[in-house]
Amino acid sequence: ASDDVNFAGDRAKLAELLEKQNKDWGAGAATLENIGRIGAGANVVVTGQQVVLLGGALFTIYKAATAIARAKAAGAVPVFWLATGDHDLAEVNHATLVTRHELQTLRLEPEGAAGQPVGGIRLGAGIEAVLDEAAEILGDVPEMDLLRETYRPEATFGDAFARLLLKVFGRHGLVVVDAAGREFHTAGAKVLRAALE
């Protein structure tokens, strides 16, 4: 960014927006402390992913873990950006699990979802059947408890994904951001303008 642009106020606004989002998703003390560090000027290590059913492929976990490790090594804050504005539901409405002899794909088809940004689509009652199928494949494992806590019928794809990330990585201070809303766009306008100039 240009040296003649002061972004201190923008960081305070960003921290305020991040705190609200992360509290809404159930963030703990380590995440909230890191949000305070962002507001005070800390560097960040950012990764991100589309919001995918049941957390998606294993590389999503690797992305978050790598951001945490790199941030720790650099004295920075790990941030996971949610790509909630994507409109390709067919790309994210399924999860593939490994059984003893094959791969099995579980699929969720929420009603009235066509053409909407995926992050805001409610999971709906169909998520219960998907979770039951997952439990049959995975068995009685702690991960099923996490999935049932986060992927609830009233949750959206974005909220469920964020809650799952915070449940798994919150104690490591991971900060999750959904920057698709107007408040984040407004807060970032000065930065984007400076980058364009």
PDB file of C-alpha atoms in Angstrom, residues 21 25 47-51 79-86 157-163 165 176-180:
ATOM      1  CA  GLN A  21     -18.299 -12.600  13.006  1.00  0.00           C
ATOM      2  CA  TRP A  25     -19.447 -18.555  15.140  1.00  0.00           C
ATOM      3  CA  THR A  47      -5.359 -19.020   3.305  1.00  0.00           C
ATOM      4  CA  GLY A  48      -8.887 -19.733   2.126  1.00  0.00           C
ATOM      5  CA  GLN A  49     -11.336 -22.096   0.540  1.00  0.00           C
ATOM      6  CA  GLN A  50     -14.838 -22.372  -0.843  1.00  0.00           C
ATOM      7  CA  VAL A  51     -17.309 -23.378   1.845  1.00  0.00           C
ATOM      8  CA  VAL A  79      -6.533 -16.133   8.957  1.00  0.00           C
ATOM      9  CA  PHE A  80      -8.850 -18.395   6.976  1.00  0.00           C
ATOM     10  CA  TRP A  81     -10.891 -16.616   4.300  1.00  0.00           C
ATOM     11  CA  LEU A  82     -14.244 -18.170   3.367  1.00  0.00           C
ATOM     12  CA  ALA A  83     -15.148 -17.987  -0.316  1.00  0.00           C
ATOM     13  CA  THR A  84     -18.877 -17.647   0.364  1.00  0.00           C
ATOM     14  CA  GLY A  85     -19.726 -15.631  -2.738  1.00  0.00           C
ATOM     15  CA  ASP A  86     -19.182 -18.538  -5.113  1.00  0.00           C
ATOM     16  CA  PHE A 157     -22.995 -23.482   4.216  1.00  0.00           C
ATOM     17  CA  GLY A 158     -20.815 -20.541   5.281  1.00  0.00           C
ATOM     18  CA  ASP A 159     -21.741 -20.573   8.961  1.00  0.00           C
ATOM     19  CA  ALA A 160     -21.352 -24.352   9.292  1.00  0.00           C
ATOM     20  CA  PHE A 161     -17.946 -24.300   7.612  1.00  0.00           C
ATOM     21  CA  ALA A 162     -16.759 -21.403   9.812  1.00  0.00           C
ATOM     22  CA  ARG A 163     -17.977 -23.065  13.011  1.00  0.00           C
ATOM     23  CA  LEU A 165     -12.928 -24.532  11.424  1.00  0.00           C
ATOM     24  CA  VAL A 176     -12.071 -16.897  10.160  1.00  0.00           C
ATOM     25  CA  VAL A 177     -13.411 -14.214   7.827  1.00  0.00           C
ATOM     26  CA  ASP A 178     -16.369 -14.030   5.472  1.00  0.00           C
ATOM     27  CA  ALA A 179     -15.656 -10.795   3.625  1.00  0.00           C
ATOM     28  CA  ALA A 180     -18.593 -11.080   1.215  1.00  0.00           C
TER      29      ALA A 180
END
